Tab-separated table of C-alpha atoms in Angstrom:
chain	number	residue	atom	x	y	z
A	289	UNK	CA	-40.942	-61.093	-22.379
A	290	UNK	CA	-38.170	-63.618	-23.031
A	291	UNK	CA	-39.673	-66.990	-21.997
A	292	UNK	CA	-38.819	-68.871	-18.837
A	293	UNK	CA	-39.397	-72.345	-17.794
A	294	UNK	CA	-40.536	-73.516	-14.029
A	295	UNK	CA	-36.766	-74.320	-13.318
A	296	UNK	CA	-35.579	-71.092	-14.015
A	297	UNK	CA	-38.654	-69.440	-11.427
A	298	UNK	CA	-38.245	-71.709	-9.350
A	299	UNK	CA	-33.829	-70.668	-9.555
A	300	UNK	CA	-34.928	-67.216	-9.550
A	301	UNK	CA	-36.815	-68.045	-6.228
A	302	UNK	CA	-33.767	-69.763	-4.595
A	303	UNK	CA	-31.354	-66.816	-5.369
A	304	UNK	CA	-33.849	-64.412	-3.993
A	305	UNK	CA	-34.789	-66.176	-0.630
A	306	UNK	CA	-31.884	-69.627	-0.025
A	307	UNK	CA	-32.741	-70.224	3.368
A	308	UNK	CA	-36.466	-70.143	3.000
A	309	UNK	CA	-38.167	-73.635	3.361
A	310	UNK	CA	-38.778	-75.012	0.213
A	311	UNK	CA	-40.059	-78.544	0.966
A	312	UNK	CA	-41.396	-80.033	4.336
A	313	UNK	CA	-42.514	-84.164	4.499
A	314	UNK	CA	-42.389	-85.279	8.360
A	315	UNK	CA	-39.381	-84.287	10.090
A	316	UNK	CA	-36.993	-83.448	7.400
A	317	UNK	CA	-36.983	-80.061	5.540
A	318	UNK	CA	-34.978	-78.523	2.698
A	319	UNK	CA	-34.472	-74.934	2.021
A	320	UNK	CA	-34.271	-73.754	-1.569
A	321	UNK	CA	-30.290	-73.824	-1.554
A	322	UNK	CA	-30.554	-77.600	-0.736
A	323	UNK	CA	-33.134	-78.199	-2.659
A	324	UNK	CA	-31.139	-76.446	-5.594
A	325	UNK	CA	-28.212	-77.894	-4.642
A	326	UNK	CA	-29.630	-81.500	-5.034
A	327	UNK	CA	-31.453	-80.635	-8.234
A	328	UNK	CA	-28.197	-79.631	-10.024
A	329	UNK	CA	-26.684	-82.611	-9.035
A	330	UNK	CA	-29.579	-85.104	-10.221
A	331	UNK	CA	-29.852	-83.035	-13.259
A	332	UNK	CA	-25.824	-83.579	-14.004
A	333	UNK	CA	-25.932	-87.244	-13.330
A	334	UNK	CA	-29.284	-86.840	-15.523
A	335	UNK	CA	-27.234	-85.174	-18.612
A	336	UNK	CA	-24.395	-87.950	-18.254
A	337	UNK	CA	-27.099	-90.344	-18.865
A	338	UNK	CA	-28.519	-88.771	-22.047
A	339	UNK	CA	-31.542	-87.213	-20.708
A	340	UNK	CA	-31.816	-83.373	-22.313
A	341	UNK	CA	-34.595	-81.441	-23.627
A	342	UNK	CA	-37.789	-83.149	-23.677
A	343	UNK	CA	-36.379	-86.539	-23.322
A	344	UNK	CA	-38.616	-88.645	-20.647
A	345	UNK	CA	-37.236	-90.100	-17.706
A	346	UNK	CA	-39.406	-92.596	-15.255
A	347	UNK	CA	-39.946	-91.351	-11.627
A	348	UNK	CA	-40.831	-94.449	-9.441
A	349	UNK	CA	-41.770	-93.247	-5.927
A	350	UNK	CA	-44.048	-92.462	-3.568
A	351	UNK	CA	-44.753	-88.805	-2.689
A	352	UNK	CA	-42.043	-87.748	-0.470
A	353	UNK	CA	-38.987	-85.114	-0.381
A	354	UNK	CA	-37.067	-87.346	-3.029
A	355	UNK	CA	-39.922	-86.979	-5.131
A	356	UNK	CA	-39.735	-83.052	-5.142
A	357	UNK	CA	-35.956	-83.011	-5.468
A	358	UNK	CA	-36.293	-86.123	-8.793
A	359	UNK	CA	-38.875	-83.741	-10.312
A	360	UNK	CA	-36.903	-80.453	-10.265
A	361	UNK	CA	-33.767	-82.356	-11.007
A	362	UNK	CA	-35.531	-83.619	-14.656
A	363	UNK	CA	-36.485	-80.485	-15.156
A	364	UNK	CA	-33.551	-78.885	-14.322
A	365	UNK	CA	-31.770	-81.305	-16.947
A	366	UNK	CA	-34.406	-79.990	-19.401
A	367	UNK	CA	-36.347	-83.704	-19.684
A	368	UNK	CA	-39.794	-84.445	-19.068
A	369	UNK	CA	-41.043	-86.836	-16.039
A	370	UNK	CA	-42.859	-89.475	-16.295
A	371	UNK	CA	-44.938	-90.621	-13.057
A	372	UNK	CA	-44.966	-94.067	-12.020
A	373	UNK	CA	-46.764	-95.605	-9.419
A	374	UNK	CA	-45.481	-98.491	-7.288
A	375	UNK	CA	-48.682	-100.301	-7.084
A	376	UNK	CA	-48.973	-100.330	-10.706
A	377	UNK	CA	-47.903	-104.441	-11.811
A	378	UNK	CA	-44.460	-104.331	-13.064
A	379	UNK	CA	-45.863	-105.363	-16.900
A	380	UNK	CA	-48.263	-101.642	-16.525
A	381	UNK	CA	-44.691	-100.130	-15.232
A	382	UNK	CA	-42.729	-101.188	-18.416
A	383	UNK	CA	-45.352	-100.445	-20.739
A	384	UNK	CA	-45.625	-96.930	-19.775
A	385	UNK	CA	-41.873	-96.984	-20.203
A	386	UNK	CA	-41.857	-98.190	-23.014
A	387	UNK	CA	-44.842	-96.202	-24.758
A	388	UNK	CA	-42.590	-92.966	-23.715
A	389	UNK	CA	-39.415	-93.834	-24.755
A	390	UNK	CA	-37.748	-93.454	-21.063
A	391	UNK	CA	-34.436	-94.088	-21.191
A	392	UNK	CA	-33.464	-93.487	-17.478
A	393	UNK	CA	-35.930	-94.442	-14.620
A	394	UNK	CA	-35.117	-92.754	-11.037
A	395	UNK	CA	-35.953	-94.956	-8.098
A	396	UNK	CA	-35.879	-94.929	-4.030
A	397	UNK	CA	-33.681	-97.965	-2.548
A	398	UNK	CA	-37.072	-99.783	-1.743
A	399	UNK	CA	-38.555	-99.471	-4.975
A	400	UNK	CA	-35.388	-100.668	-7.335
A	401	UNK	CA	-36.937	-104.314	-7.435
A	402	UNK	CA	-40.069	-102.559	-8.433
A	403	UNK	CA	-38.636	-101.296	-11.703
A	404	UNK	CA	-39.210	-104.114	-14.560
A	405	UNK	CA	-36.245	-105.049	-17.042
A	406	UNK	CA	-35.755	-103.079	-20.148
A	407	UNK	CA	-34.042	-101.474	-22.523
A	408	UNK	CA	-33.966	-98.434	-19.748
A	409	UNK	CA	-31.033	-97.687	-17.334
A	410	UNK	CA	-32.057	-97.479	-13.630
A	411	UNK	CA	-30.833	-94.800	-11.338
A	412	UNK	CA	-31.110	-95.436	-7.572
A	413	UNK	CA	-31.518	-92.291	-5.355
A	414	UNK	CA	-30.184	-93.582	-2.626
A	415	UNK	CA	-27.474	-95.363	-1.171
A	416	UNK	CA	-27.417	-98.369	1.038
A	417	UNK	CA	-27.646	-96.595	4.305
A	418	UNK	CA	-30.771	-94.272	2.694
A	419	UNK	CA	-28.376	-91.403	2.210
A	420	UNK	CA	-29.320	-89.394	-0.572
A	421	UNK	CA	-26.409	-89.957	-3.177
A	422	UNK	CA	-24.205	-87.204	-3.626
A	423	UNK	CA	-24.171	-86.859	-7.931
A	424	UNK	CA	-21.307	-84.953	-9.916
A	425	UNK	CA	-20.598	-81.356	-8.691
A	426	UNK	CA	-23.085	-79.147	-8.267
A	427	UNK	CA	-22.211	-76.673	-10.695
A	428	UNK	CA	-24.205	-74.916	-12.901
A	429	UNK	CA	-27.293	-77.077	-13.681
A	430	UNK	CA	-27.081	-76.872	-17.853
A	431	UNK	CA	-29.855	-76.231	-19.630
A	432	UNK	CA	-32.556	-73.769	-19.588
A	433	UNK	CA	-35.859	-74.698	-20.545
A	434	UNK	CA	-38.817	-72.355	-22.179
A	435	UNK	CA	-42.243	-72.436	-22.448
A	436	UNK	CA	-42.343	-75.066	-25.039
A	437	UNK	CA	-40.342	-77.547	-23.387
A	438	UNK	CA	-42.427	-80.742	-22.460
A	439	UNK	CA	-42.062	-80.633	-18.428
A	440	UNK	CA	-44.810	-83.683	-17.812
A	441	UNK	CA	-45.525	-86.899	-19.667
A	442	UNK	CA	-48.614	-88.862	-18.650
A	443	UNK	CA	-49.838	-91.874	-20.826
A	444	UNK	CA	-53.968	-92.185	-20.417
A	445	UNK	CA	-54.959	-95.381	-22.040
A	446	UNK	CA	-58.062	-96.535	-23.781
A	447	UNK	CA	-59.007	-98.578	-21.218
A	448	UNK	CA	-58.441	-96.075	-18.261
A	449	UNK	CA	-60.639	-93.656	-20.637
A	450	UNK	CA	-63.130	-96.538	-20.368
A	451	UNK	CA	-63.274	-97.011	-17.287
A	452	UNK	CA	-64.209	-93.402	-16.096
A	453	UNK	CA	-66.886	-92.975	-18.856
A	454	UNK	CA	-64.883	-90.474	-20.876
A	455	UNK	CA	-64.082	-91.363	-24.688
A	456	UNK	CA	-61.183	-89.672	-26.795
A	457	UNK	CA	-60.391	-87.896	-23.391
A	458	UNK	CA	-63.615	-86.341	-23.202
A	459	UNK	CA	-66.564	-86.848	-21.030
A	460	UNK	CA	-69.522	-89.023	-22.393
Protein backbone atom coordinates (compact mmCIF):
# COMPACT_ATOMS: atom_id res chain seq x y z
CA UNK A 1 0.00 0.00 0.00
CA UNK A 2 2.05 2.92 -1.31
CA UNK A 3 1.83 5.57 1.45
CA UNK A 4 -0.27 8.71 1.30
CA UNK A 5 -0.25 11.80 3.28
CA UNK A 6 -3.60 13.81 4.54
CA UNK A 7 -3.12 16.20 1.48
CA UNK A 8 -3.23 13.69 -0.96
CA UNK A 9 -6.85 12.13 0.87
CA UNK A 10 -7.94 14.99 1.36
CA UNK A 11 -7.06 15.74 -3.03
CA UNK A 12 -8.42 12.43 -3.58
CA UNK A 13 -11.65 13.69 -1.76
CA UNK A 14 -11.89 16.94 -3.84
CA UNK A 15 -11.56 15.09 -7.25
CA UNK A 16 -14.17 12.66 -6.19
CA UNK A 17 -16.91 15.08 -4.81
CA UNK A 18 -15.69 19.32 -5.91
CA UNK A 19 -18.81 20.81 -5.13
CA UNK A 20 -19.37 19.17 -1.81
CA UNK A 21 -18.98 21.58 1.23
CA UNK A 22 -15.79 21.28 2.62
CA UNK A 23 -15.65 24.03 5.27
CA UNK A 24 -18.58 26.08 6.88
CA UNK A 25 -17.66 29.17 9.70
CA UNK A 26 -20.82 31.66 9.81
CA UNK A 27 -22.03 32.65 6.56
CA UNK A 28 -19.27 31.82 4.24
CA UNK A 29 -18.65 28.27 2.87
CA UNK A 30 -16.06 26.64 0.60
CA UNK A 31 -16.47 23.57 -1.40
CA UNK A 32 -13.51 21.26 -1.84
CA UNK A 33 -12.57 22.86 -5.37
CA UNK A 34 -12.18 26.23 -3.52
CA UNK A 35 -10.82 25.00 -0.81
CA UNK A 36 -8.22 23.15 -3.16
CA UNK A 37 -7.95 25.86 -5.20
CA UNK A 38 -6.76 28.18 -2.30
CA UNK A 39 -4.53 25.51 -0.83
CA UNK A 40 -2.45 25.22 -4.06
CA UNK A 41 -2.05 28.69 -4.16
CA UNK A 42 -0.84 29.20 -0.38
CA UNK A 43 1.23 26.18 -0.84
CA UNK A 44 3.02 27.89 -4.14
CA UNK A 45 3.55 31.18 -2.47
CA UNK A 46 4.66 28.70 0.51
CA UNK A 47 7.44 26.89 -1.84
CA UNK A 48 8.66 30.45 -3.17
CA UNK A 49 9.36 31.18 0.35
CA UNK A 50 11.45 28.07 1.15
CA UNK A 51 9.01 26.13 3.06
CA UNK A 52 9.19 22.18 1.72
CA UNK A 53 9.14 18.99 3.44
CA UNK A 54 8.99 19.17 7.05
CA UNK A 55 10.07 22.69 7.27
CA UNK A 56 7.77 24.63 10.01
CA UNK A 57 5.86 27.53 9.21
CA UNK A 58 3.90 29.74 12.08
CA UNK A 59 0.04 29.90 11.75
CA UNK A 60 -1.18 33.00 13.76
CA UNK A 61 -5.01 33.01 13.81
CA UNK A 62 -7.96 32.39 15.33
CA UNK A 63 -10.10 29.40 14.28
CA UNK A 64 -11.84 30.42 11.23
CA UNK A 65 -12.06 29.42 7.32
CA UNK A 66 -8.46 31.00 6.79
CA UNK A 67 -7.32 28.78 9.33
CA UNK A 68 -8.52 25.56 7.42
CA UNK A 69 -7.35 26.85 4.05
CA UNK A 70 -3.38 28.03 5.97
CA UNK A 71 -3.35 24.45 7.33
CA UNK A 72 -3.99 22.47 4.10
CA UNK A 73 -1.97 24.98 2.20
CA UNK A 74 1.38 23.94 4.60
CA UNK A 75 0.61 20.76 4.10
CA UNK A 76 0.02 20.87 0.71
CA UNK A 77 3.62 22.56 0.38
CA UNK A 78 4.84 19.49 2.32
CA UNK A 79 5.83 21.75 5.72
CA UNK A 80 4.70 21.28 9.09
CA UNK A 81 2.40 23.98 11.05
CA UNK A 82 3.05 25.39 13.86
CA UNK A 83 -0.04 26.81 15.99
CA UNK A 84 0.11 30.09 17.47
CA UNK A 85 -2.21 31.70 19.57
CA UNK A 86 -2.94 35.44 19.55
CA UNK A 87 -3.29 35.81 23.20
CA UNK A 88 -0.03 34.31 23.73
CA UNK A 89 2.55 37.73 24.68
CA UNK A 90 4.47 38.47 21.64
CA UNK A 91 8.00 37.31 23.63
CA UNK A 92 5.90 33.42 24.10
CA UNK A 93 5.06 34.02 20.14
CA UNK A 94 8.78 34.42 19.09
CA UNK A 95 10.07 31.89 21.27
CA UNK A 96 7.99 29.22 19.88
CA UNK A 97 9.28 30.54 16.59
CA UNK A 98 12.25 30.46 17.31
CA UNK A 99 12.52 26.97 19.22
CA UNK A 100 11.05 25.53 15.70
CA UNK A 101 13.02 27.07 13.32
CA UNK A 102 9.90 28.83 11.40
CA UNK A 103 10.99 30.59 8.73
CA UNK A 104 7.61 31.90 7.33
CA UNK A 105 4.72 32.87 9.75
CA UNK A 106 1.07 33.16 8.02
CA UNK A 107 -1.11 35.83 9.53
CA UNK A 108 -4.84 37.41 9.16
CA UNK A 109 -4.72 41.38 8.43
CA UNK A 110 -5.66 41.91 12.21
CA UNK A 111 -3.14 39.82 13.63
CA UNK A 112 0.15 41.12 11.50
CA UNK A 113 1.04 43.54 14.51
CA UNK A 114 0.67 40.48 16.60
CA UNK A 115 3.60 38.70 15.00
CA UNK A 116 7.00 39.73 16.96
CA UNK A 117 10.26 40.68 14.91
CA UNK A 118 12.60 38.01 13.82
CA UNK A 119 14.66 36.40 11.75
CA UNK A 120 11.16 34.97 10.13
CA UNK A 121 9.39 36.41 7.01
CA UNK A 122 5.68 37.28 7.56
CA UNK A 123 3.00 36.40 5.12
CA UNK A 124 -0.32 38.29 5.38
CA UNK A 125 -3.45 36.37 4.19
CA UNK A 126 -5.24 39.02 3.37
CA UNK A 127 -5.37 42.12 1.64
CA UNK A 128 -6.43 45.52 2.76
CA UNK A 129 -10.05 45.22 1.94
CA UNK A 130 -10.04 41.44 3.82
CA UNK A 131 -9.96 39.77 0.44
CA UNK A 132 -8.26 36.65 0.60
CA UNK A 133 -5.01 37.22 -1.57
CA UNK A 134 -4.97 35.59 -4.72
CA UNK A 135 -1.12 33.64 -4.60
CA UNK A 136 0.76 32.37 -7.86
CA UNK A 137 -1.35 30.11 -10.18
CA UNK A 138 -3.03 27.47 -8.96
CA UNK A 139 -1.38 24.79 -10.67
CA UNK A 140 -0.39 21.69 -9.51
CA UNK A 141 0.30 22.01 -5.73
CA UNK A 142 4.12 20.30 -5.71
CA UNK A 143 4.90 18.00 -3.39
CA UNK A 144 3.45 14.92 -2.07
CA UNK A 145 3.85 14.06 1.36
CA UNK A 146 3.92 10.32 3.08
CA UNK A 147 3.39 8.97 6.20
CA UNK A 148 6.59 10.12 7.64
CA UNK A 149 6.33 13.61 6.83
CA UNK A 150 6.02 15.85 10.04
CA UNK A 151 2.37 17.47 9.38
CA UNK A 152 2.14 19.20 13.14
CA UNK A 153 4.70 20.90 15.34
CA UNK A 154 3.68 21.75 18.90
CA UNK A 155 6.36 22.96 21.48
CA UNK A 156 5.12 21.79 25.28
CA UNK A 157 7.40 23.45 27.70
CA UNK A 158 8.65 22.55 31.11
CA UNK A 159 6.73 24.90 32.67
CA UNK A 160 3.35 24.17 30.85
CA UNK A 161 4.24 20.37 31.91
CA UNK A 162 4.34 21.94 35.39
CA UNK A 163 1.63 23.48 35.51
CA UNK A 164 -0.84 20.56 34.66
CA UNK A 165 0.94 18.10 37.06
CA UNK A 166 2.46 15.99 34.31
CA UNK A 167 6.43 15.56 34.26
CA UNK A 168 8.50 14.43 31.07
CA UNK A 169 4.99 14.58 29.33
CA UNK A 170 3.56 12.11 31.51
CA UNK A 171 1.05 12.25 34.21
CA UNK A 172 2.31 12.40 37.92
Amino acid sequence: VPERSIYDLFEQHAAASPEDVAVEAGPEILTYRELERRCRRLAARLRAHGVGPEVPVGLLMESSLEAVVSVMGVLAAGGAFVPLDPLQPAERIAALLEETGAPVVLAVDELLAGVPEGSWRVLALEDKDGNVIAWESAGSAGFKGSRKSTPFAAQVTADACARKGMEHGLQK
